[in-house]
Amino acid sequence: MDYSKEYDQKLMSADQAAAVVQSGDWVDYGWCVNTPNAIDAALAKRTDELKNVNLRGGIIINPLAVFEREDAGEHFTWNSWHMAGYERRLISRGCCYYAPIRYSELPRYYRDGNTPKPNVVYAVVSPMDKQGFFSFGPSASHLGAACEMADKIIVEVNQNMPRCLGGTESGVHISQVDGIVESDNPAVPELGAGGPATAVDKKVAQLIVDQIPNGACLQLGIGGMPNAVGSLIAESDLKDLGVHTEMYVDAFVDIAKAGKITGACKSIDRFRQTYAFGAGTKKMYDYLDDNPELMSVSVDYTNDVRTISAIDNFISINNCVDIDLYGQISAESSGTKQISGAGGQLDFVLGAYLSKGGKSFICCSSTFTDKQGQMHSRIRPTLVDGSIVTDTRANTHYIVTEYGMVNVKGLSTWQKAEAIISIAHPDFRDELIKEAEKMKIWRRSNK
């Protein structure tokens, strides 16, 4: 069937697309790399006409035109499903707020009405294929559910957006679309890994890689340490690895091109690399484009604990901000300062442990240095006041720093404290022991 006539009928300018928004509307603004560009610029021109417009999305990489004005917060509010650096700056301006979620449940929030119904969905997509589908690119995530519940769907076509093949809800059909905007085809936003791996990253990575068997299935978070793990895996003798991850990152491309990924041992989605969204460099987008080995699906599939646990030898590797002596993990805030979001970390911590042979690793450097040059321990007696517990103490499995790896699953409070202190920076161990004694979680015999 030829969809060109319908395409032409639905073609509109960015200004026409932006004109559908009314004061008080909830407007979904894509997700990560498919946040609108031309439509965003057009909507910014309407700032003075609009009040109380709630924009929604997450992991914004490029600045948004609607927030360029100093008084933008009087007209637009950004509601983030997951924070990035730009959004943290918007928080400080008073026009951005985090929406706490369990990422695996996000599509259901839309369908069950737990989050406000989208009046409009805008999303950057790849060019329409011959079957009439626009791909969401590497951002299937929850966009299928958002479109399903939306009053209006307007897509912004970008020739540079990779066409990502999938299993479920990886695109939208022209019959569902109310408008089409052809952009000037900017480059897809790139998200680097944050610089080369440090000596600490490499030490932590080596400890984890030594625990990975042939045929394991990998989930990597974003950041220097997971990226360092990926680099070591690419250089290792490991073989027949699989991928089932929330976020697809550059490290997977390196591992795949090194011949380490086949997916032959996966019990589900065999031979497919499965992911909910991706952000990285052009190298990654080129690899994802029209690649049948990749499987772009909704996040309620990738992050479902039942799906994860069905894959043997599942290896989950994620970062954190702080750890306390109870084994509580904060991966999203430092005190009341929102840094990122819950995302799917807990989903993978739970799912990996339920997997036969599976392991969940939470990794971090033992210390960090503040702006004044003072070193602090990431391992604390208790989390900073106001910090969010991302992974509860009952669910934490392996914790890794450059000083070692400990399995805290099933330990009593004094055992956890002893194990966690053993991988703290040596300069802070005596202080942590004193605090553990005050907290009544340190045995005299441990001395």
Tab-separated table of C-alpha atoms in Angstrom:
chain	number	residue	atom	x	y	z
A	1	MET	CA	0.000	0.000	0.000
A	2	ASP	CA	1.252	3.476	-0.863
A	3	TYR	CA	1.077	5.880	2.091
A	4	SER	CA	2.549	8.894	0.278
A	5	LYS	CA	-0.804	10.638	-0.202
A	6	GLU	CA	-1.675	10.319	3.494
A	7	TYR	CA	1.830	11.518	4.359
A	8	ASP	CA	1.373	14.647	2.225
A	9	GLN	CA	-2.022	15.332	3.758
A	10	LYS	CA	-0.609	15.233	7.273
A	11	LEU	CA	2.500	17.268	6.514
A	12	MET	CA	2.623	20.546	8.443
A	13	SER	CA	5.084	23.223	9.524
A	14	ALA	CA	6.682	23.286	12.977
A	15	ASP	CA	4.632	26.403	13.763
A	16	GLN	CA	1.411	24.580	12.879
A	17	ALA	CA	2.479	21.664	15.063
A	18	ALA	CA	3.218	23.945	18.005
A	19	ALA	CA	-0.116	25.717	17.588
A	20	VAL	CA	-2.078	22.723	18.924
A	21	VAL	CA	-0.777	23.235	22.473
A	22	GLN	CA	-3.088	25.081	24.845
A	23	SER	CA	-2.496	26.484	28.320
A	24	GLY	CA	-2.822	23.746	30.933
A	25	ASP	CA	-1.940	20.937	28.516
A	26	TRP	CA	0.268	17.962	29.300
A	27	VAL	CA	2.702	17.527	26.434
A	28	ASP	CA	4.996	14.514	26.087
A	29	TYR	CA	8.268	15.665	24.573
A	30	GLY	CA	9.681	12.383	23.334
A	31	TRP	CA	12.408	10.681	25.333
A	32	CYS	CA	16.152	11.261	25.438
A	33	VAL	CA	17.526	11.495	21.869
A	34	ASN	CA	14.123	11.887	20.209
A	35	THR	CA	13.131	15.058	22.045
A	36	PRO	CA	11.746	17.491	19.405
A	37	ASN	CA	13.936	20.167	17.838
A	38	ALA	CA	12.003	22.189	15.230
A	39	ILE	CA	8.747	21.899	17.175
A	40	ASP	CA	10.512	22.922	20.378
A	41	ALA	CA	11.804	26.096	18.709
A	42	ALA	CA	8.324	26.845	17.372
A	43	LEU	CA	6.689	26.284	20.757
A	44	ALA	CA	9.212	28.635	22.376
A	45	LYS	CA	7.916	31.418	20.129
A	46	ARG	CA	4.489	30.997	21.758
A	47	THR	CA	5.784	31.448	25.323
A	48	ASP	CA	3.864	34.643	26.046
A	49	GLU	CA	0.583	33.050	24.913
A	50	LEU	CA	0.832	30.040	27.218
A	51	LYS	CA	0.583	29.333	30.936
A	52	ASN	CA	0.928	26.166	32.976
A	53	VAL	CA	2.015	23.891	30.126
A	54	ASN	CA	3.431	20.675	31.574
A	55	LEU	CA	6.146	19.183	29.393
A	56	ARG	CA	7.252	15.625	30.116
A	57	GLY	CA	10.202	13.468	29.101
A	58	GLY	CA	13.657	12.723	30.383
A	59	ILE	CA	17.433	12.520	29.912
A	60	ILE	CA	17.591	15.737	27.931
A	61	ILE	CA	20.935	16.026	26.165
A	62	ASN	CA	20.601	19.273	24.193
A	63	PRO	CA	19.141	22.449	25.776
A	64	LEU	CA	15.468	23.138	25.066
A	65	ALA	CA	14.403	26.354	23.362
A	66	VAL	CA	11.294	26.623	25.551
A	67	PHE	CA	13.509	27.168	28.605
A	68	GLU	CA	15.904	29.729	27.137
A	69	ARG	CA	14.033	32.674	28.608
A	70	GLU	CA	14.662	33.479	32.261
A	71	ASP	CA	10.919	33.588	32.925
A	72	ALA	CA	10.290	30.241	31.169
A	73	GLY	CA	9.124	28.659	34.428
A	74	GLU	CA	6.124	30.999	34.485
A	75	HIS	CA	4.897	29.341	31.297
A	76	PHE	CA	6.364	25.825	31.110
A	77	THR	CA	7.160	23.147	33.692
A	78	TRP	CA	9.462	20.242	32.903
A	79	ASN	CA	8.410	16.945	34.498
A	80	SER	CA	11.286	14.491	34.232
A	81	TRP	CA	11.044	10.712	34.346
A	82	HIS	CA	14.845	10.619	34.667
A	83	MET	CA	17.248	13.473	35.272
A	84	ALA	CA	20.377	14.469	33.381
A	85	GLY	CA	22.759	17.402	33.779
A	86	TYR	CA	20.648	19.892	31.853
A	87	GLU	CA	17.577	19.033	33.894
A	88	ARG	CA	19.498	19.535	37.134
A	89	ARG	CA	20.167	23.085	35.993
A	90	LEU	CA	16.463	23.552	35.297
A	91	ILE	CA	15.688	22.404	38.849
A	92	SER	CA	17.882	25.185	40.198
A	93	ARG	CA	15.820	27.637	38.141
A	94	GLY	CA	12.583	26.340	39.646
A	95	CYS	CA	11.039	25.061	36.415
A	96	CYS	CA	11.816	21.341	36.599
A	97	TYR	CA	10.680	18.549	38.901
A	98	TYR	CA	11.515	14.865	39.076
A	99	ALA	CA	8.715	12.310	38.757
A	100	PRO	CA	9.696	9.267	40.870
A	101	ILE	CA	8.995	6.024	39.065
A	102	ARG	CA	9.789	2.382	38.837
A	103	TYR	CA	10.780	2.514	35.187
A	104	SER	CA	9.402	-0.937	34.331
A	105	GLU	CA	5.925	0.325	35.268
A	106	LEU	CA	5.990	3.507	33.195
A	107	PRO	CA	3.881	2.329	30.221
A	108	ARG	CA	1.221	1.179	32.679
A	109	TYR	CA	1.170	4.611	34.354
A	110	TYR	CA	-0.087	5.991	31.047
A	111	ARG	CA	-2.555	3.213	30.304
A	112	ASP	CA	-4.016	3.090	33.836
A	113	GLY	CA	-4.314	6.841	34.160
A	114	ASN	CA	-1.795	7.071	37.000
A	115	THR	CA	-0.125	9.939	35.168
A	116	PRO	CA	-2.018	12.743	33.388
A	117	LYS	CA	-3.208	11.810	29.927
A	118	PRO	CA	-1.055	13.423	27.192
A	119	ASN	CA	-2.918	16.092	25.279
A	120	VAL	CA	-0.113	16.034	22.730
A	121	VAL	CA	2.842	13.760	22.026
A	122	TYR	CA	5.768	15.165	20.055
A	123	ALA	CA	8.635	12.854	19.115
A	124	VAL	CA	11.496	12.805	16.634
A	125	VAL	CA	11.288	9.720	14.440
A	126	SER	CA	13.075	8.120	11.522
A	127	PRO	CA	11.626	8.524	8.005
A	128	MET	CA	8.500	6.496	7.268
A	129	ASP	CA	9.149	3.025	5.877
A	130	LYS	CA	7.201	1.447	3.019
A	131	GLN	CA	4.762	-0.114	5.496
A	132	GLY	CA	3.847	3.303	6.875
A	133	PHE	CA	5.766	3.070	10.161
A	134	PHE	CA	7.937	5.727	11.781
A	135	SER	CA	10.594	4.266	14.102
A	136	PHE	CA	11.082	5.869	17.521
A	137	GLY	CA	14.780	5.391	16.882
A	138	PRO	CA	16.607	4.061	19.950
A	139	SER	CA	13.853	5.272	22.288
A	140	ALA	CA	10.990	2.773	22.330
A	141	SER	CA	10.865	3.009	26.136
A	142	HIS	CA	7.272	4.038	26.984
A	143	LEU	CA	6.420	6.029	23.844
A	144	GLY	CA	4.029	3.427	22.472
A	145	ALA	CA	1.881	3.759	25.593
A	146	ALA	CA	2.087	7.554	25.507
A	147	CYS	CA	0.935	7.605	21.886
A	148	GLU	CA	-1.824	5.111	22.613
A	149	MET	CA	-3.328	7.436	25.215
A	150	ALA	CA	-2.645	10.787	23.527
A	151	ASP	CA	-5.247	13.121	22.047
A	152	LYS	CA	-2.834	14.135	19.282
A	153	ILE	CA	0.414	12.635	17.967
A	154	ILE	CA	2.774	14.772	15.913
A	155	VAL	CA	6.072	13.347	14.693
A	156	GLU	CA	9.167	15.264	13.647
A	157	VAL	CA	11.001	13.366	10.924
A	158	ASN	CA	14.790	13.422	11.024
A	159	GLN	CA	16.745	11.679	8.266
A	160	ASN	CA	19.581	11.055	10.748
A	161	MET	CA	17.468	9.177	13.276
A	162	PRO	CA	18.347	5.465	13.073
A	163	ARG	CA	15.605	3.063	12.114
A	164	CYS	CA	15.631	0.685	15.054
A	165	LEU	CA	14.019	-2.679	14.546
A	166	GLY	CA	12.087	-4.195	17.358
A	167	GLY	CA	9.704	-6.559	18.933
A	168	THR	CA	7.060	-4.361	20.534
A	169	GLU	CA	6.033	-0.710	20.444
A	170	SER	CA	9.170	0.457	18.650
A	171	GLY	CA	7.353	2.864	16.340
A	172	VAL	CA	4.085	4.489	15.342
A	173	HIS	CA	2.022	4.000	12.173
A	174	ILE	CA	1.009	6.909	9.968
A	175	SER	CA	-2.656	6.035	10.514
A	176	GLN	CA	-2.237	6.989	14.179
A	177	VAL	CA	-0.373	10.218	13.474
A	178	ASP	CA	-2.138	13.593	13.351
A	179	GLY	CA	0.724	15.618	11.937
A	180	ILE	CA	4.165	15.283	10.368
A	181	VAL	CA	6.928	17.883	10.543
A	182	GLU	CA	10.020	17.505	8.405
A	183	SER	CA	12.993	18.873	10.326
A	184	ASP	CA	16.256	20.245	8.998
A	185	ASN	CA	17.834	16.930	10.037
A	186	PRO	CA	20.184	17.862	12.882
A	187	ALA	CA	22.623	15.232	14.138
A	188	VAL	CA	21.198	12.861	16.733
A	189	PRO	CA	22.272	14.134	20.197
A	190	GLU	CA	25.341	12.317	21.468
A	191	LEU	CA	25.931	11.198	25.040
A	192	GLY	CA	29.524	10.302	25.841
A	193	ALA	CA	30.651	8.006	28.649
A	194	GLY	CA	32.193	10.902	30.568
A	195	GLY	CA	35.862	10.694	29.685
A	196	PRO	CA	38.403	7.872	29.637
A	197	ALA	CA	38.332	5.204	32.319
A	198	THR	CA	40.376	6.034	35.399
A	199	ALA	CA	42.684	3.646	37.262
A	200	VAL	CA	39.878	3.197	39.822
A	201	ASP	CA	37.358	2.411	37.052
A	202	LYS	CA	39.701	-0.197	35.617
A	203	LYS	CA	40.311	-1.849	38.995
A	204	VAL	CA	36.591	-2.116	39.697
A	205	ALA	CA	35.974	-3.365	36.165
A	206	GLN	CA	38.555	-6.124	36.513
A	207	LEU	CA	36.961	-7.378	39.728
A	208	ILE	CA	33.601	-7.619	37.970
A	209	VAL	CA	34.828	-9.101	34.684
A	210	ASP	CA	36.451	-11.941	36.615
A	211	GLN	CA	32.935	-12.902	37.795
A	212	ILE	CA	31.394	-13.090	34.310
A	213	PRO	CA	31.097	-16.574	32.763
A	214	ASN	CA	30.932	-17.434	29.076
A	215	GLY	CA	27.364	-17.207	27.833
A	216	ALA	CA	26.333	-14.580	30.399
A	217	CYS	CA	23.717	-11.965	29.539
A	218	LEU	CA	24.716	-8.364	30.242
A	219	GLN	CA	23.017	-5.213	31.460
A	220	LEU	CA	25.222	-2.122	31.722
A	221	GLY	CA	24.339	1.225	33.227
A	222	ILE	CA	25.704	4.547	32.022
A	223	GLY	CA	28.986	5.977	33.272
A	224	GLY	CA	32.730	5.468	33.397
A	225	MET	CA	32.725	2.227	35.366
A	226	PRO	CA	30.215	0.263	33.274
A	227	ASN	CA	32.033	1.586	30.196
A	228	ALA	CA	35.335	0.339	31.628
A	229	VAL	CA	33.740	-3.065	32.216
A	230	GLY	CA	32.648	-3.085	28.584
A	231	SER	CA	36.148	-2.250	27.374
A	232	LEU	CA	37.658	-5.074	29.425
A	233	ILE	CA	35.049	-7.529	28.176
A	234	ALA	CA	35.865	-6.541	24.589
A	235	GLU	CA	39.523	-7.356	25.286
A	236	SER	CA	38.786	-10.564	27.220
A	237	ASP	CA	38.467	-14.206	26.166
A	238	LEU	CA	34.756	-14.271	27.024
A	239	LYS	CA	32.432	-15.627	24.354
A	240	ASP	CA	28.767	-16.131	23.459
A	241	LEU	CA	27.589	-13.215	25.589
A	242	GLY	CA	24.073	-11.862	25.364
A	243	VAL	CA	22.556	-8.412	25.877
A	244	HIS	CA	19.297	-7.585	27.651
A	245	THR	CA	19.457	-4.056	28.980
A	246	GLU	CA	17.437	-0.988	29.797
A	247	MET	CA	19.926	1.364	28.144
A	248	TYR	CA	22.063	0.535	25.120
A	249	VAL	CA	25.481	2.204	25.369
A	250	ASP	CA	28.627	2.440	23.251
A	251	ALA	CA	30.356	-0.305	25.239
A	252	PHE	CA	27.993	-2.886	23.743
A	253	VAL	CA	29.096	-1.912	20.244
A	254	ASP	CA	32.729	-2.460	21.198
A	255	ILE	CA	31.934	-5.854	22.723
A	256	ALA	CA	29.882	-6.885	19.692
A	257	LYS	CA	32.514	-5.793	17.180
A	258	ALA	CA	35.096	-7.759	19.165
A	259	GLY	CA	33.014	-10.860	18.432
A	260	LYS	CA	31.973	-11.471	22.044
A	261	ILE	CA	28.203	-11.115	21.583
A	262	THR	CA	26.205	-13.863	19.906
A	263	GLY	CA	23.190	-14.264	22.189
A	264	ALA	CA	23.408	-18.002	21.560
A	265	CYS	CA	22.941	-18.851	25.243
A	266	LYS	CA	19.913	-16.640	25.887
A	267	SER	CA	16.844	-18.598	26.890
A	268	ILE	CA	14.567	-15.901	25.431
A	269	ASP	CA	15.097	-13.563	22.484
A	270	ARG	CA	17.961	-15.793	21.401
A	271	PHE	CA	20.522	-14.087	19.143
A	272	ARG	CA	18.917	-10.676	19.759
A	273	GLN	CA	20.352	-7.736	21.719
A	274	THR	CA	17.330	-6.381	23.566
A	275	TYR	CA	17.030	-2.818	24.887
A	276	ALA	CA	14.471	-0.160	25.857
A	277	PHE	CA	16.394	2.940	24.808
A	278	GLY	CA	19.881	3.966	23.802
A	279	ALA	CA	22.094	7.026	23.932
A	280	GLY	CA	25.713	7.274	22.906
A	281	THR	CA	27.847	8.412	20.011
A	282	LYS	CA	27.311	8.296	16.260
A	283	LYS	CA	29.201	4.997	16.257
A	284	MET	CA	26.372	3.482	18.269
A	285	TYR	CA	23.555	5.040	16.223
A	286	ASP	CA	25.123	3.745	13.006
A	287	TYR	CA	25.341	0.270	14.543
A	288	LEU	CA	21.703	0.314	15.659
A	289	ASP	CA	20.385	1.496	12.295
A	290	ASP	CA	18.427	-1.200	10.453
A	291	ASN	CA	20.312	-3.923	12.363
A	292	PRO	CA	18.157	-7.067	12.750
A	293	GLU	CA	20.420	-8.337	15.543
A	294	LEU	CA	19.097	-5.527	17.751
A	295	MET	CA	15.646	-5.611	19.366
A	296	SER	CA	14.081	-2.308	20.420
A	297	VAL	CA	11.188	-2.901	22.819
A	298	SER	CA	9.122	-1.161	25.473
A	299	VAL	CA	10.580	-0.829	28.949
A	300	ASP	CA	7.864	-2.894	30.589
A	301	TYR	CA	9.411	-5.860	28.753
A	302	THR	CA	13.134	-5.208	29.223
A	303	ASN	CA	12.811	-4.242	32.872
A	304	ASP	CA	10.181	-6.729	33.973
A	305	VAL	CA	11.704	-8.801	36.767
A	306	ARG	CA	10.010	-11.887	35.311
A	307	THR	CA	11.689	-11.330	31.953
A	308	ILE	CA	15.121	-10.691	33.471
A	309	SER	CA	14.927	-13.685	35.792
A	310	ALA	CA	14.087	-16.008	32.875
A	311	ILE	CA	17.584	-15.447	31.443
A	312	ASP	CA	20.299	-17.601	33.027
A	313	ASN	CA	23.593	-16.074	34.196
A	314	PHE	CA	22.220	-12.561	34.076
A	315	ILE	CA	24.885	-9.993	34.995
A	316	SER	CA	23.674	-6.528	36.030
A	317	ILE	CA	26.249	-3.735	36.462
A	318	ASN	CA	25.260	-0.299	37.772
A	319	ASN	CA	26.687	2.790	39.471
A	320	CYS	CA	25.645	4.535	42.654
A	321	VAL	CA	26.131	7.827	44.484
A	322	ASP	CA	26.499	6.591	48.077
A	323	ILE	CA	26.299	3.379	50.120
A	324	ASP	CA	25.708	3.122	53.852
A	325	LEU	CA	26.733	0.490	56.384
A	326	TYR	CA	23.298	-1.127	56.233
A	327	GLY	CA	23.824	-1.851	52.541
A	328	GLN	CA	21.351	0.783	51.376
A	329	ILE	CA	22.150	2.189	47.932
A	330	SER	CA	21.415	5.722	46.792
A	331	ALA	CA	21.839	5.942	43.021
A	332	GLU	CA	19.704	8.997	42.343
A	333	SER	CA	20.220	11.765	44.885
A	334	SER	CA	22.678	13.234	47.345
A	335	GLY	CA	20.553	14.446	50.205
A	336	THR	CA	17.667	16.359	48.655
A	337	LYS	CA	19.674	17.196	45.535
A	338	GLN	CA	18.213	15.152	42.688
A	339	ILE	CA	20.988	13.795	40.460
A	340	SER	CA	19.385	11.242	38.141
A	341	GLY	CA	16.483	8.918	38.905
A	342	ALA	CA	15.499	5.469	40.081
A	343	GLY	CA	15.332	4.231	36.500
A	344	GLY	CA	15.434	0.464	36.327
A	345	GLN	CA	18.266	-0.214	38.741
A	346	LEU	CA	16.096	-1.988	41.311
A	347	ASP	CA	14.385	-3.994	38.559
A	348	PHE	CA	17.740	-5.391	37.478
A	349	VAL	CA	19.014	-5.885	41.039
A	350	LEU	CA	15.953	-8.026	41.735
A	351	GLY	CA	15.857	-9.777	38.372
A	352	ALA	CA	19.542	-10.667	38.276
A	353	TYR	CA	19.369	-12.284	41.704
A	354	LEU	CA	16.360	-14.356	40.627
A	355	SER	CA	18.207	-15.486	37.498
A	356	LYS	CA	19.888	-18.902	37.675
A	357	GLY	CA	23.565	-18.036	38.132
A	358	GLY	CA	22.739	-14.312	38.010
A	359	LYS	CA	24.554	-11.554	39.872
A	360	SER	CA	23.902	-7.874	40.474
A	361	PHE	CA	26.880	-5.552	40.957
A	362	ILE	CA	26.651	-2.025	42.377
A	363	CYS	CA	29.973	-0.320	41.776
A	364	CYS	CA	31.554	2.975	42.749
A	365	SER	CA	34.842	4.590	43.645
A	366	SER	CA	35.472	4.431	47.395
A	367	THR	CA	35.859	8.220	47.587
A	368	PHE	CA	35.079	11.468	45.809
A	369	THR	CA	36.692	14.890	45.995
A	370	ASP	CA	34.545	18.002	46.459
A	371	LYS	CA	35.014	21.390	44.817
A	372	GLN	CA	37.241	22.488	47.694
A	373	GLY	CA	39.584	19.583	47.064
A	374	GLN	CA	38.553	17.621	50.160
A	375	MET	CA	38.210	13.851	49.883
A	376	HIS	CA	35.060	12.147	51.198
A	377	SER	CA	34.061	8.510	51.526
A	378	ARG	CA	31.212	7.253	49.353
A	379	ILE	CA	30.659	4.618	52.022
A	380	ARG	CA	28.897	6.361	54.884
A	381	PRO	CA	27.482	5.267	58.251
A	382	THR	CA	24.030	6.275	56.986
A	383	LEU	CA	23.021	7.964	53.761
A	384	VAL	CA	23.059	11.753	53.622
A	385	ASP	CA	19.911	13.184	55.219
A	386	GLY	CA	17.224	13.293	52.566
A	387	SER	CA	18.928	10.808	50.228
A	388	ILE	CA	16.637	8.439	48.382
A	389	VAL	CA	17.124	4.705	48.899
A	390	THR	CA	17.177	3.255	45.380
A	391	ASP	CA	18.055	-0.307	46.426
A	392	THR	CA	16.986	-1.436	49.883
A	393	ARG	CA	19.390	-3.272	52.151
A	394	ALA	CA	17.524	-6.553	51.681
A	395	ASN	CA	18.004	-6.456	47.908
A	396	THR	CA	21.624	-5.348	47.499
A	397	HIS	CA	23.767	-8.209	46.182
A	398	TYR	CA	27.425	-7.440	45.294
A	399	ILE	CA	29.076	-4.128	46.116
A	400	VAL	CA	32.373	-3.271	44.411
A	401	THR	CA	34.974	-0.559	44.947
A	402	GLU	CA	38.627	-0.443	43.945
A	403	TYR	CA	39.383	-2.075	47.322
A	404	GLY	CA	37.383	-5.210	46.717
A	405	MET	CA	34.059	-6.926	46.176
A	406	VAL	CA	31.614	-8.161	48.830
A	407	ASN	CA	28.355	-10.093	48.672
A	408	VAL	CA	26.052	-8.643	51.334
A	409	LYS	CA	22.994	-10.730	50.535
A	410	GLY	CA	21.575	-12.424	53.605
A	411	LEU	CA	24.065	-10.998	56.095
A	412	SER	CA	23.126	-9.666	59.524
A	413	THR	CA	23.711	-5.996	60.231
A	414	TRP	CA	27.126	-6.508	61.837
A	415	GLN	CA	28.240	-8.764	58.994
A	416	LYS	CA	27.126	-6.215	56.405
A	417	ALA	CA	28.942	-3.425	58.244
A	418	GLU	CA	32.115	-5.505	58.446
A	419	ALA	CA	31.990	-6.450	54.768
A	420	ILE	CA	31.236	-2.940	53.524
A	421	ILE	CA	33.910	-1.309	55.687
A	422	SER	CA	36.434	-3.795	54.279
A	423	ILE	CA	36.080	-2.207	50.821
A	424	ALA	CA	36.074	1.405	52.023
A	425	HIS	CA	39.119	3.616	51.526
A	426	PRO	CA	41.635	2.716	54.304
A	427	ASP	CA	41.735	6.346	55.495
A	428	PHE	CA	38.057	6.161	56.485
A	429	ARG	CA	37.787	2.664	57.976
A	430	ASP	CA	38.515	3.540	61.611
A	431	GLU	CA	35.986	6.356	61.518
A	432	LEU	CA	33.377	4.044	59.984
A	433	ILE	CA	34.022	1.438	62.695
A	434	LYS	CA	33.439	4.063	65.405
A	435	GLU	CA	30.166	5.070	63.778
A	436	ALA	CA	29.118	1.427	63.423
A	437	GLU	CA	29.750	0.948	67.152
A	438	LYS	CA	27.506	3.905	67.948
A	439	MET	CA	24.840	2.417	65.673
A	440	LYS	CA	25.116	-0.939	67.510
A	441	ILE	CA	26.020	-2.813	64.330
A	442	TRP	CA	29.662	-3.584	65.157
A	443	ARG	CA	30.803	-6.597	67.186
A	444	ARG	CA	33.735	-6.163	69.565
A	445	SER	CA	35.236	-9.397	68.223
A	446	ASN	CA	35.640	-7.767	64.815
A	447	LYS	CA	38.443	-5.631	66.175
